[in-house]
Backbone as a ProteinNet text record, in pm:
[ID]
protein_1_A
[PRIMARY]
XXXXXXXXXXXXXXXXXXXXXXXXXXXXXXXXXXXXXXXXXXXXXXXXXXXXXXXXXXXXXXXXXXXXXXXXXXXXXXXXXXXXXXXXXXXXXXXXXXXXXXXXXXXXXXXXXXXXXXXXXXXXXXXXXXXXXXXXXXXXXXXXXXXXXXXXXXXXXXXXXXXXXXXXXXXXXXXXXXXXXXXXXXXXXXXXXXXXXXXXXXXXXXXXXXXXXXXXXXXXXXXXXXXXXXXXXXXXXXXXXXXXXXXXXXXXXXXXXXXXXXXXXXXXXXXXXXXXXXXXXX
[TERTIARY]
13053.7	12960.7	12913.7	12796.2	12711.3	12760.2	12746.5	12751.7	12608.7	12492.8	12366.7	12398.8	12442.4	12490.9	12570.2	12688.2	12807	12713.7	12606.9	12505.2	12461.7	12375.1	12282.8	12408.5	12533.3	12611	12644	12678.8	12752.1	12610	12509.8	12428.2	12357.2	12377.4	12370.2	12488.1	12598.8	12708.5	12744.1	12709.4	12691.1	12593.1	12453.6	12410.4	12397.5	12458.6	12407.4	12273.5	12213.3	12046.2	11969	11946.3	11864.9	11732.1	11674.5	11520.4	11604.4	11677.9	11729.7	11789.2	11838.5	11917.1	11794.5	11712.7	11611.3	11539.6	11509.2	11435	11524.2	11653.3	11715.4	11722.6	11735.3	11737.4	11605.1	11516.5	11341.1	11319.1	11345.6	11307.6	11278.5	11218.2	11190.8	11312.1	11258.4	11354.7	11427.9	11298.1	11353.6	11441.3	11423.9	11458.6	11629.3	11644.1	11777.1	11840.2	11810.1	11853.4	11908.7	11808.8	11860.6	11952.2	11992.5	12081.2	12211.1	12202.5	12306.8	12353.7	12279.1	12323.2	12352.8	12312.2	12340.6	12520	12510.1	12653.3	12772.1	12738.8	12834	12858.7	12751.8	12774.2	12838.8	12836	12917	13059.2	13107.1	13214.3	13277.5	13198.5	13258.3	13279.1	13224	13284.3	13177.2	13173.6	13074.4	13138.7	13028.2	13039.9	12984.2	12849.3	12796	12763.4	12784.3	12783.7	12617.4	12492.7	12344.6	12324.7	12265.4	12214.3	12081.9	11958.1	11861.7	11829.5	11914	11914.2	12048.1	12179.3	12264.2	12329.3	12368.7	12477.7	12608.6	12687.2	12833.4	12916.1	13019.9	13092.6	13224.8	13220.9	13341.5	13458.1	13583.1	13712.5	13714.9	13601.1	13647	13500.6	13421.1	13317.3	13389.1	13481.8	13552.5	13607.2	13685.1	13790.2	13661.6	13539.5	13434.6	13406.3	13412.6	13332.8	13394.8	13524.8	13646.4	13621	13694.6	13666	13528	13424.5	13300.8	13285.2	13294.2	13321.8	13388.1	13479.8	13616.9	13550.3	13486	13422.1	13294.7	13221.2	13099.9	13142.9	13204.2	13234.8	13339.2	13398.3	13451.3	13354.3	13256.9	13170.3	13050.3	13027.3	13015.6	13039.7	13217	13282.4	13313.3	13287.4	13284.3	13173.3	13056.4	12912.5	12913.9	12949.3	12976.2	13059.1	13186.9	13282.8	13237	13165.9	13160.6	13020.5	12912	12822.2	12859.9	12960.8	13035.7	13095	13178.1	13234.8	13133.2	13009.2	12916.7	12820.6	12784.8	12725.1	12828.5	12953.9	13063.8	13033.2	13080.1	13122	13200.8	13197.8	13283.1	13416.9	13517.9	13642	13693.5	13579.1	13616	13583.8	13553.1	13534.5	13651.9	13574	13699.5	13735.5	13790	13817.6	13730.1	13761.2	13671.2	13756.2	13823.6	13926.9	13885.4	13915.7	13790.7	13955	13909.5	14015.9	13898.3	13988.7	13955.5	13928.7	13803.6	13809.4	13873.2	13977.2	14053	14165.3	14224.3	14342.2	14422.6	14544.3	14591	14589.7	14558.7	14478.2	14606.8	14718.9	14797.4	14871.2	14883.9	14929.8	14799.7	14691.4	14587.1	14559	14578.1	14595.7	14701.6	14782.4	14916.1	14907.7	14833.4	14833.6	14733.9	14657.1	14525.5	14553.5	14658.4	14688.9	14807.8	14884.8	14992.3	14935	14861.4	14764.6	14689.5	14598.3	14520.7	14635.6	14708.5	14850.9	14868.1	14859.2	14879.4	14845.2	14890.9	14816.6	14716.3	14588.6	14512.9	14457.3	14474.5	14390.3	14227.2	14192.3	14016.5	13978.6	13832.2	13810.4	13811.4	13861.3	13855.1	13758.2	13677.6	13591.5	13655.1	13656.3	13663.1	13590.3	13560.6	13482.2	13564.6	13528.2	13546.2	13459	13545.4	13483.3	13551.4	13427.1	13476	13617.5	13637.1	13732.5	13692.3	13812.7	13795.6	13677.7	13628.6	13525.9	13623.5	13708.2	13805.5	13844.8	13836.7	13892.7	13776.6	13672.3	13550.9	13510	13470.5	13456.4	13554.9	13659.9	13774.1	13722.6	13746.9	13698.7	13555.9	13417.7	13321.3	13283.5	13398.7	13377.7	13346.1	13287.7	13252.6	13363.5	13474.7	13634.3	13680.8	13778.3	13859.1	14006.1	14036.1	14171.1	14134.7	14234.5	14205.9	14339.5	14318	14445.7	14416.1	14496.5	14477.9	14586.3	14604.8	14670.6	14731.9	14843.2	14875.6	14932	14932.5	14873.6	14701.5	14632.2	14478	14427.8	14419	14358	14420	14318.2	14383	14406.8	14497.4	14541.3	14591.3	14517	14506.6	14438.5	14521.5	14456.1	14473.8	14531.7	14552	14673.7	14670.8	14855	14862.1	14946.1	15037.8	15100.1	15137.4	15266.8	15259.8	15409.4	15369.9	15383.7	15305.1	15356.5	15396.4	15391.5	15444.5	15446.9	15592.9	15603.1	15603.8	15543.4	15588.9	15544.7	15594.4	15588.3	15436.2	15392.7	15267.5	15271	15153.4	15114.4	15014.4	14983.6	14852.3	14766	14636.4	14546.3	14502.9	14511.8	14484	14412.8	14300.5	14223.6	14323.4	14301.1	14405	14344.4	14453.1	14460	14486	14469.1	14479.8	14654.7	14663.6	14774.4	14910.2	14863.9	14970.3	14998.6	14894.9	14900.5	15031.8	15092.8	15195.4	15313.8	15324.9	15442.3	15520.9	15650.4	15735.5	15707.6	15689.1	15664	15617.4	15534.9	15499	15520.6	15534.9	15519.9	15400.4	15394.4	15259.9	15266.6	15334.4	15315.4	15232.7	15244.5	15157.8	15042.5	14985.6	14813.4	14772.8	14848.7	14785.5	14686.1	14698.5	14631.9	14526.3	14488	14453.4	14246	14246.2	14090.2	14022.2	14048.1	13971	13951.4	14026.2	14025.7	14013.2	13896.3	13863.7	13884.5	13974.9	13945.3	13807.4	13838.2	13696.8	13671.8	13527.7	13499.7	13414.9	13518.5	13438.6	13362.6	13254.9	13154.7	13217.4	13173.7	13235.7	13169.2	13206.1	13161.7	13004.2	12946.9	12775.3	12722.7	12781.6	12735.6	12706.3	12728.2	12761.4	12849.2	12845.3	12987.6	13026.2	13123	13169.3	13167.5	13162	13181.1	13295.5	13265.8	13350.8	13301.8	13409.7	13377.4	13384.9	13456.7	13458	13381.4	13394.8	13249.7	13241.2	13101.8	13062.3	13102.6	13228.6	13230.5	13197.4	13167.3	13108.3	13210.9	13251.8	13368.6	13470.8	13529.2	13641.5	13603.4	13501	13471	13427	13339.4	13271.1	13358	13478.6	13571.9	13671.5	13685.6	13793.7	13722.5	13565.3	13488.4	13491	13516.5	13511.1	13622.4	13683.9	13847.5	13853.6	13814.4	13793.6	13753.3	13635.9	13532.1	13616.5	13741.9	13762.5	13721.7	13652.1	13605.2	13699.6	13745.9	13868.4	13975.3	14080.6	14197.5	14202.9	14308.4	14324.3	14493.6	14547	14704.1	14666.2	14723.1	14737.4	14835.6	14884.3	14977.1	15028.4	15182.4	15148.3	15125.1	15091.1	15059.9	14865.9	14812.6	14684.8	14686.2	14835.2	14832.8	14741.5	14762.1	14709.6	14568.7	14491.3	14371.9	14279.7	14369	14358.4	14255.5	14137.2	14089.1	14107.8	14054.1	14048.9	14039.5	14111.7	14100.2	14149	14251.3	14278.1	14437.7	14510.8	14667.3	14732.1	14827	14922.7	15058.9	15113	15184.8	15269.5	15390.8	15459.2	15516.3	15481.6	15486.2	15593.9	15685.8	15842.9	15882.1	15788.3	15789.9	15699.6	15608.4	15501.3	15587.3	15513	15553.9	15546.6	15623.7	15541.8	15441.5	15387.4	15247.2	15275.7	15211.1	15242.9	15110	15105.7	14980.8	15020.5	14934.1	14952.5	14835.7	14877.6	14790.6	14746.7	14639.9	14582.9	14488.5	14498.5	14393.9	14404.2	14276.5	14263.3	14379.6	14422.3	14542.1	14485.8	14383.3	14335.9	14311.8	14364.2	14307.7	14415.3	14368.8	14419.9	14406.2	14344	14288.9	14436.6	14445.9	14557.1	14534.1	14413.7	14385.5	14441.4	14405.3	14428.6	14568	14650.3	14765.2	14862.3	14795.3	14858	14869.1	14750.1	14726.4	14817.7	14828	14927.6	15069.1	15125.1	15223.2	15268.8	15175.2	15166.9	15178.7	15111	15112.9	15240.3	15279.3	15448.1	15524.7	15504.2	15644.8	15622.4	15533.4	15475.2	15651
28141	28107.3	28196.8	28183.4	28328.4	28282.5	28392.6	28390.1	28291.2	28313.6	28274.7	28127.7	28041.3	27912.3	27889.2	27986.1	27932.3	27929	28040.5	28017.2	27869.8	27832.7	27741.3	27590.6	27569.9	27467.4	27489.6	27582.2	27598.2	27542.6	27580.5	27526.5	27435.9	27325.8	27207.9	27113.7	27198.3	27098.6	27142.3	27206.1	27206.5	27137	27165	27053	26924.1	26843.7	26742.5	26701.8	26806.1	26735.4	26826.2	26790	26900.4	26950	26859.7	26968.6	27065	27008	27135	27249.5	27209.4	27329.4	27392.4	27376.2	27461.8	27526.6	27435.5	27556.4	27637.7	27637.4	27761.5	27824.5	27804.4	27897.3	27961.6	27946.5	27977.9	27901	27815.9	27786.8	27618.5	27619.9	27438.4	27361.6	27241.8	27120	27115.5	27134.4	27075.4	27191.1	27311.8	27370.8	27390	27369.4	27378.1	27250.1	27146.1	26993.5	27053.1	27133.3	27120.7	27227.1	27336.6	27420.9	27348.7	27247.1	27205.6	27112	27036.2	26904.4	27048.8	27142.1	27226.9	27261.1	27331.4	27334.6	27221.3	27139	27021.6	26997.5	26995.7	26993.4	27115.9	27222.1	27325.3	27301.8	27264	27248.7	27071.8	27008.3	26882.9	26829	26798	26768.4	26703.8	26606	26539.3	26605.3	26725.9	26775	26677.6	26618.4	26588	26405.6	26316.7	26195	26157.2	26134.5	26117.8	25957.2	25967	25816.2	25817.3	25769.3	25735	25824.5	25787	25835.4	25906.6	25938.6	26070.3	26110	26237.9	26315.6	26367.4	26348.6	26343	26408.5	26499.1	26578.1	26485.9	26529.4	26435.8	26540.2	26463.5	26565.2	26715.4	26719.5	26834.6	26913.3	26854.8	26946.4	27010.2	26913.4	26972.7	27099.9	27077.8	27207.6	27328.4	27303.7	27411.9	27501.1	27393.9	27450.7	27548.9	27494.8	27644.4	27725.1	27730.9	27848.1	27930	27859.4	27931.2	27979.5	27950	28000	28161.9	28145.6	28284.6	28348.4	28331	28392.1	28459.6	28381.9	28482.9	28548	28518.4	28623.9	28747.9	28766	28835.4	28944.8	28893.2	28976.8	29043.8	28961.5	28984.5	29127.4	29092.5	29183.7	29338.6	29280.9	29461.5	29516.5	29453.1	29542.8	29595.4	29519	29583.9	29676	29684	29792.6	29910.8	29905.6	30010	30064.6	30008.2	30062.8	30139.7	30079.4	30177.9	30298.8	30316.5	30419.9	30494.5	30470	30583.7	30594.8	30513.7	30613.8	30725.8	30684.2	30764.8	30914.8	31043.3	31167.7	31161.9	31245.7	31298.2	31258	31189.5	31169.5	31120.3	31077.4	31011.9	30902.9	30818	30695.7	30582.2	30519.6	30497.9	30332.6	30267.1	30128.6	30081.1	29904.2	29845.5	29741.3	29731.4	29637.6	29513.6	29425.6	29272.5	29204.8	29204.6	29129.8	29049.9	28910	28832.9	28868.7	28874	28934.1	28858	28922	28912	28845.5	28901.9	28843.5	28964.4	29000.8	29066	29189	29219.5	29345.8	29454	29402.7	29545.8	29568.7	29472.8	29514.2	29581.2	29584.8	29622.1	29759	29784	29905.1	29999.1	29956.4	30037.3	30055.9	30012.2	29993	30093.4	30095.6	30223.9	30372.5	30363.1	30492.2	30527.5	30440.1	30512.6	30560.1	30477.8	30485.3	30643	30631.2	30790	30901.3	30921.9	31018.3	31049.3	30965.3	31026.3	31122.6	31191.1	31277.6	31202.2	31267.6	31196.3	31110.4	31042.2	30919.2	30938.6	30848.6	30830.5	30724.3	30730	30662.6	30492.6	30423.8	30274.2	30238.6	30131.4	30083.3	29927.2	29885.5	29773.9	29693.2	29566	29447.1	29348.9	29318.7	29232.1	29088.9	28963.6	28873.9	28741.6	28624.8	28534.9	28455.6	28309.9	28247.4	28220.2	28246.1	28199	28325.3	28415.7	28500.2	28588.5	28640.1	28751.3	28765.7	28620.9	28585.6	28568.2	28534.1	28535.1	28671.5	28761	28883.8	28952.1	28946.3	28980.1	28960.3	28835.2	28789.5	28831.7	28853	28892.5	29005	29119.7	29258.7	29314	29234.9	29346	29386	29381	29415.1	29468.2	29529.5	29598.6	29556.4	29502.1	29456.4	29355.8	29281.5	29200	29195.6	29136.1	29068.2	28911.2	28846.9	28679.6	28614.8	28496.8	28424.7	28307.6	28271.3	28115.8	28054	27893	27840.9	27854.7	27901	27908	27914.7	28056.7	28109.3	28067.1	28086.7	28062.9	28161.9	28214.3	28338.9	28292.6	28201.7	28186.6	28282.5	28356.6	28459	28581.1	28627.6	28737.7	28790.7	28898.3	28968.2	28974.7	28963	28943.2	29050.1	29082.5	29096.1	29035.1	29018.9	28965.1	29096.5	29098.2	29188.1	29155.4	28976.7	28937.6	28795.3	28727.4	28619.6	28591.4	28426.4	28379.1	28200.4	28200.6	28052.4	28008.7	27859	27839.7	27766.8	27795.1	27709	27609	27539.7	27418.6	27467.9	27491.9	27559.4	27415.1	27365.1	27286.6	27296.1	27202.8	27208.8	27240.2	27283.3	27307.7	27167.7	27107.1	26930.5	26833.4	26857.3	26750.6	26717.4	26585.4	26533	26603.6	26629.1	26730	26856.2	26909.6	27086.8	27095.4	27007.3	27067.1	27047.8	26949.7	26963.9	27079.3	27104.7	27239.2	27255.6	27197.7	27198.1	27043.1	27082.1	26917.4	26936.6	26830.8	26803.9	26807	26820	26776.1	26626	26534.4	26404.1	26363.8	26456.5	26450.1	26451.6	26530.7	26597.8	26490.8	26378	26279.5	26216.9	26168.1	26050.8	26135.8	26241.2	26281.2	26275.7	26083.9	26038.4	26131	26168.1	26222.4	26385.1	26431.2	26583.8	26604.7	26535.6	26537.7	26694	26729.8	26843.2	26934.1	27060.6	27140.2	27143.8	27144.4	27127.3	27280.7	27361.2	27486.7	27491	27578.3	27555.3	27586.9	27509.8	27536.3	27655.1	27691.2	27780.8	27817.7	27705.4	27727.8	27703.7	27692.1	27728.6	27589.2	27475.3	27301.1	27279.5	27155.8	27103.8	26979.3	26962.5	26836.3	26772.4	26587.5	26507.4	26511.6	26463.4	26413.6	26387.6	26331.1	26361.6	26475.1	26597.2	26706.9	26814.6	26870.8	26985.2	27088.2	27155	27189.7	27362.4	27444.2	27582.7	27692.8	27832.9	27939.7	28056.8	28042.1	28182.4	28132.8	28214.6	28232.7	28202.2	28279.3	28287.8	28119.3	28088.3	27921.4	27842.5	27882.8	27729.8	27752.7	27850.9	27871.8	27790.4	27835.3	27757.5	27604.1	27577.7	27416.4	27369.1	27406.3	27396.9	27385.7	27479.2	27479.6	27384.1	27336.7	27219.2	27084	27065.2	26939	26861.8	26982.8	26915.1	26891.1	26995.3	26989.5	27079.2	27112.3	27161.9	27258.4	27369.3	27388.1	27492	27506.4	27549.2	27693.9	27787.3	27943.3	27960.2	28102.7	28181.2	28212.5	28256.8	28237.5	28372.7	28478.5	28575.6	28600.6	28442.4	28404.2	28394.8	28373.7	28357.3	28476.1	28615.9	28739.8	28718	28649	28642.5	28495.6	28446.5	28326.4	28366.1	28289.9	28274.4	28185.8	28149.8	28033.5	27895.8	27833.5	27656	27629.1	27726	27667.1	27703.1	27627	27631.3	27626.8	27719.2	27722.2	27618.5	27577.4	27465.9	27481.6	27547.6	27544.2	27422.2	27420.1	27328.9	27373.9	27276.4	27304.3	27283.2	27198.3	27144.2	27197.9	27264.9	27332.6	27463.6	27483.3	27611.4	27743	27818.1	27938.9	28002.9	28107.3	28184	28255.9	28309.7	28448.9	28534.1	28634.5	28745.1	28858.7	28839.4	28893.6	29010.6	29108.1	29211.7	29116.4	29121.6	29073.9	29164.4	29157.8	29258.5	29145.9	29246.1	29133.8	29166.3	29064.3	29107.1	29185.1	29210.7	29283.5	29444.9	29465	29596.3	29706.4	29812.1	29922.1	30069.6	30023.6	30122.6	30211.8	30337.9	30440.3	30450.2	30419.5	30452.3	30325.1	30199.3	30078.1	30076.7	30093.8	30113.2	30160	30315.5	30407.9	30310.7	30256.1	30156	30073.6	29992.9	29869.1	29914.6	30023.9	30077	30092.9	30189.1	30183.9	30074.6	29973.7	29818.8	29775.8	29728.9	29718.5	29774.6	29885.9	29988.1	29946.8	29868	29862.2	29782
21444.9	21566.5	21643.1	21711.1	21781	21917.5	21983.9	22149.6	22190.6	22116.1	22148.9	22161.3	22042.4	22061.8	22176.7	22165.6	22314.2	22449.8	22426.6	22570.5	22569.6	22492.3	22489.9	22511.7	22418.3	22437.6	22597.9	22667	22808.1	22907.7	22897.5	22972.9	22979.9	22854.7	22811.5	22899.9	22859.5	22921.4	23068.9	23108.5	23274.9	23312.4	23247.7	23322.7	23295.9	23180.5	23129.2	23121.9	23097.8	23047.7	23018.4	22873.8	22807.4	22847.8	22919.1	22972.5	23078.6	23164.6	23243.2	23194.4	23107.7	23029.7	22959.8	22883.9	22812.4	22924.3	23031.4	23170.3	23199	23206.3	23270.6	23142.7	23013	22913	22896.8	22946.6	22915.1	22767	22738.1	22648.1	22611.3	22464.4	22523.2	22422.9	22486.4	22457.3	22338.5	22212.5	22110	22014.4	22013.4	21941.2	21996.4	22148.6	22195.6	22124.7	22134.3	22072.9	21909	21840.9	21721.2	21722.2	21798.1	21765.4	21801.3	21923.3	21936.6	21861.6	21778.5	21643.1	21581.6	21490.3	21425.9	21433.9	21586.4	21609.8	21582.2	21615.4	21584	21455.3	21358.3	21229.5	21185.5	21183.2	21162.5	21215.3	21319	21367.7	21326.7	21296.9	21238.4	21340.4	21482.4	21581.1	21670.8	21744.1	21836.2	21957.9	22002.9	22123.9	22278.6	22257.4	22404.3	22324.7	22419.7	22405.7	22455.5	22394.8	22414.7	22436.8	22550.6	22526.3	22591.2	22583.6	22633.6	22811.8	22843.4	22985.1	23069.8	22972.1	23003.2	22882.9	22951	22834.7	22895.5	22850.9	22879.1	22769.7	22798	22722.4	22685.5	22515.5	22473.9	22500.1	22428.5	22451.1	22393.8	22249.6	22197	22281	22346	22425.8	22552.7	22600.4	22681	22663.5	22587.8	22503	22488.3	22412.5	22336.5	22495.5	22579.8	22701.4	22830.1	22771.8	22861.8	22763.3	22672.8	22575.8	22525.2	22548.2	22542.6	22673	22803.3	22884.2	22948.8	22844.2	22853.1	22736.9	22617	22497.8	22628.2	22646.5	22758.8	22816.6	22944.9	23025.1	22995.9	22848.9	22755.8	22754.2	22677.6	22616.1	22753.2	22851.1	22954.2	23009.1	23043.9	23087.8	22986.4	22844.2	22800.8	22818.8	22828.2	22822.6	23012.5	23068.9	23190.9	23203.5	23189.1	23195	23107.8	22975.4	22911.1	22964.2	23038.3	23124.1	23233.1	23308.1	23438.6	23375.5	23252.4	23212.2	23164.2	23069.6	23028.5	23151.2	23270.6	23360.8	23473.7	23430.3	23503.7	23482.3	23573.8	23568.2	23430.6	23335	23263.6	23280.5	23244.3	23279	23391.2	23487.9	23591.6	23654	23512.8	23516.2	23646.5	23782.9	23842	23812.7	23889.7	23881.7	24006.4	23973.9	24071.9	24099.4	24222.2	24302.9	24345.2	24303.5	24367	24423.6	24567.4	24668.7	24754.7	24820.7	24904.3	25038.7	25104.7	25257	25315.5	25400.8	25530.6	25472.1	25321.9	25299.5	25248.1	25273.3	25214.5	25247.7	25350.6	25422.4	25396.2	25423.7	25431.8	25291.9	25204.1	25083.4	25020.4	25053.5	24953.9	24995.7	25143.7	25208.1	25165.4	25168	25108.9	24972	24884.3	24791.6	24725.9	24809.9	24780.5	24820	24941.7	25014.7	24885.4	24842.6	24751.4	24604.7	24557.3	24448.8	24429.9	24595.1	24611.9	24590.3	24638.6	24593.3	24518	24377.1	24248.9	24195.5	24089.6	24051.1	23922.2	23914.2	23806.3	23911.8	24000.7	24079.9	24066.6	24027.4	23968.7	24142.6	24164.2	24284.9	24256.7	24352	24352.7	24469.8	24380.8	24458.5	24488	24597.5	24650.1	24681.1	24611.4	24631.3	24681.8	24779.7	24873.7	24869.6	24834.6	24767.2	24838.4	24836.7	24913.3	24860.9	24896.5	24864.7	24710.8	24586.2	24449.2	24366.7	24441.6	24371	24285.3	24361.6	24273.2	24154.4	24084.6	23987.8	23853	23908.8	23863.8	23805	23930.5	23915	23810.7	23798	23721.6	23581.4	23543.6	23405.5	23343.4	23459.8	23337.8	23403.6	23453.1	23417.2	23554.3	23634.3	23749.9	23856.5	23790.6	23883.4	23746	23756.8	23656.5	23668.8	23792.8	23837.7	23971.3	24006.7	24146.2	24221	24348.3	24401.1	24387.1	24336.4	24331.6	24415.5	24428.8	24532.9	24462.2	24438.9	24414.1	24477.9	24484.3	24410	24377	24445.3	24457.5	24385.7	24313.6	24201	24074	23969.9	23814.4	23755.8	23701.2	23599	23464.9	23408.9	23253.8	23219.1	23070.7	23037.8	23065.5	23197.1	23251	23266.4	23298.4	23287.8	23477.6	23501.5	23652.5	23662.3	23808.3	23892.4	23989.9	24036.4	24223.3	24290.8	24435.8	24507.7	24604.8	24649	24769	24764.2	24814.5	24810.3	24942.9	24995.7	25131.1	25151.4	25249.7	25294.5	25315.2	25283.8	25347.7	25484.6	25553.4	25648.5	25642.6	25735.9	25682.9	25826.8	25840.6	25983.3	25998.7	26108.6	26170.1	26292.7	26356.4	26459.8	26597.1	26708.3	26808.6	26881.9	26921	27003	26947.3	26775.3	26643.4	26686.3	26699.6	26713.9	26617.6	26510.5	26428.1	26464.2	26517.3	26563.4	26667.9	26732	26819.4	26731.4	26639.7	26534.3	26469.4	26490	26489	26337.1	26247.8	26083.9	26010.7	25897.9	25855.2	25711.1	25642	25475.2	25421.8	25300.4	25216.5	25220.1	25231.2	25271.9	25361.2	25495.3	25620.1	25590.7	25519.6	25492.2	25381.3	25303.7	25255.3	25280.4	25395.5	25461.3	25625.8	25586.3	25709.7	25687.6	25739.8	25726.2	25835.8	25907.7	26030.4	25995.6	25894.3	25841.7	25687.5	25631.9	25541.9	25409.5	25312.6	25268	25256.1	25236.6	25214.2	25063.1	25039.5	24891.4	24891	24809.7	24739.4	24634.3	24601.1	24507.7	24358.2	24265.3	24150.6	24064.3	23974.2	23889	23885.3	23905.5	23893.1	24002	24073.1	24279.4	24308.9	24218.5	24261.4	24324.2	24391.5	24504.6	24459.4	24412.4	24396.4	24500.1	24444.7	24546.9	24667.1	24758.5	24863.1	24952.5	25080.6	25234	25301.5	25250.5	25323	25300.5	25430.4	25401.7	25311.9	25285.6	25178.1	25238.4	25168	25253.6	25148.9	25257.2	25130.4	25149.4	25264.3	25289.8	25418	25412.1	25512.6	25686.9	25677.1	25858.9	25880.8	25792.6	25778.5	25793.7	25725.7	25696.1	25853	25907.9	26024.5	26153.8	26130	26206.8	26261.9	26118.6	26049.7	26132.2	26075.4	26121.6	26276.4	26342.7	26523.2	26532.5	26467.6	26534.8	26530.8	26394.7	26411	26246.5	26206.4	26103.2	25940.6	25933.1	25826.9	25848.9	25732.1	25719.5	25636.6	25642.3	25486.4	25485.9	25383.9	25329.4	25335.1	25353.5	25305.4	25328	25277.5	25319.7	25444.6	25469.2	25623.3	25730.8	25600.4	25656.2	25737.1	25722.7	25768.8	25867	25916.5	26066.7	26141.6	26108.9	26177.4	26196.2	26096.3	26091.1	26225.1	26262.5	26333.1	26449.7	26489.7	26636.5	26725	26798	26881.2	26838.7	26865.4	26814.1	26699.6	26646.4	26542	26534.4	26511.7	26524.8	26345.5	26332.3	26228.7	26231.4	26135.1	26111	26000	25960.9	25849.9	25814.8	25633.8	25546.7	25483	25497.2	25449.1	25304.6	25309.1	25145.6	25052.7	25073.4	24992.1	24916.8	24750.6	24684.8	24773.3	24750.7	24795	24719.4	24825.6	24823.7	24747.2	24635.5	24576	24607.6	24631.1	24594	24484	24387.4	24267.3	24269.8	24179.8	24119	23946.2	23921.6	23809.3	23725	23598.5	23516.4	23396.6	23293.4	23168.4	23094.7	23001	22918.3	22804.3	22771.1	22617	22653.5	22824.3	22840.7	22789.1	22778.4	22672.5	22801.3	22914.7	22963.6	23077.2	23025.3	23066.7	23239.6	23269.5	23417.8	23484.7	23409	23498.5	23460.4	23382.3	23339.2	23451.6	23491.7	23613.8	23725.6	23761	23886.1	23895	23810.2	23811.9	23831.6	23777	23798	23910.6	24016.1	24111.4	24216.4	24168.5	24265.9	24243.1	24132.7	24098.7	24158.5	24219.2	24254.3	24443.3	24476.8	24610.7	24661.2
[MASK]
++++++++++++++++++++++++++++++++++++++++++++++++++++++++++++++++++++++++++++++++++++++++++++++++++++++++++++++++++++++++++++++++++++++++++++++++++++++++++++++++++++++++++++++++++++++++++++++++++++++++++++++++++++++++++++++++++++++++++++++++++++++++++++++++++++++++++++++++++++++++++

């Protein structure tokens, strides 16, 4: 199986339309259709159900889509990291650390200070990301290591170490009936018809359907909460970044939130290993 075939399949699986996928790939539709049919014959599995009007993924297609994305990310990551290493001064290839803007600031600052004092420390570039973006930058090679947060980020296929564990709180508009409660339970959030959950962009930039507002970043989300348009569950430490109009109420039965250091499972970098060793000693 070639990466070219995987790129073709991912485009069709994400667009669910051969014409749009062909346009996205910069090719004609007939050779794209032939390539997908050839891939299905080679695998001995139907990946896409086609009618005259619709294209949908089969169960086998769903599996291949997840696996193909991981493979293409790994290829892109290898290329990006190799180019960065080649462009760096001899023996001084640095690290790129991805972290969500406004999150775990104290932990990240402490980690950077501690690592900078280590013998042989290399330069560390901090890449500040929007919600959920730090995981993608790690997987596609734009970052070497990332600060992630459970249960919000996906750590499948990554090596991780917990840096911090804390309770969760729910952010509500000041003046909302629940904002005056001493604490809340997850069941209290199930029927908030007046505060639909926010919708985050998918991997391809589109948003899932739903009544909640489409959000791009943390600053926009806090404004929407203050305006009474949505709510959000976050680690307790997020209280430090709250502005006016937003109230944090403890969620007593929510799982604890964990701040993690994460890196590619296949990494053999001694520089990365030294950075992780410092992180896990905080």
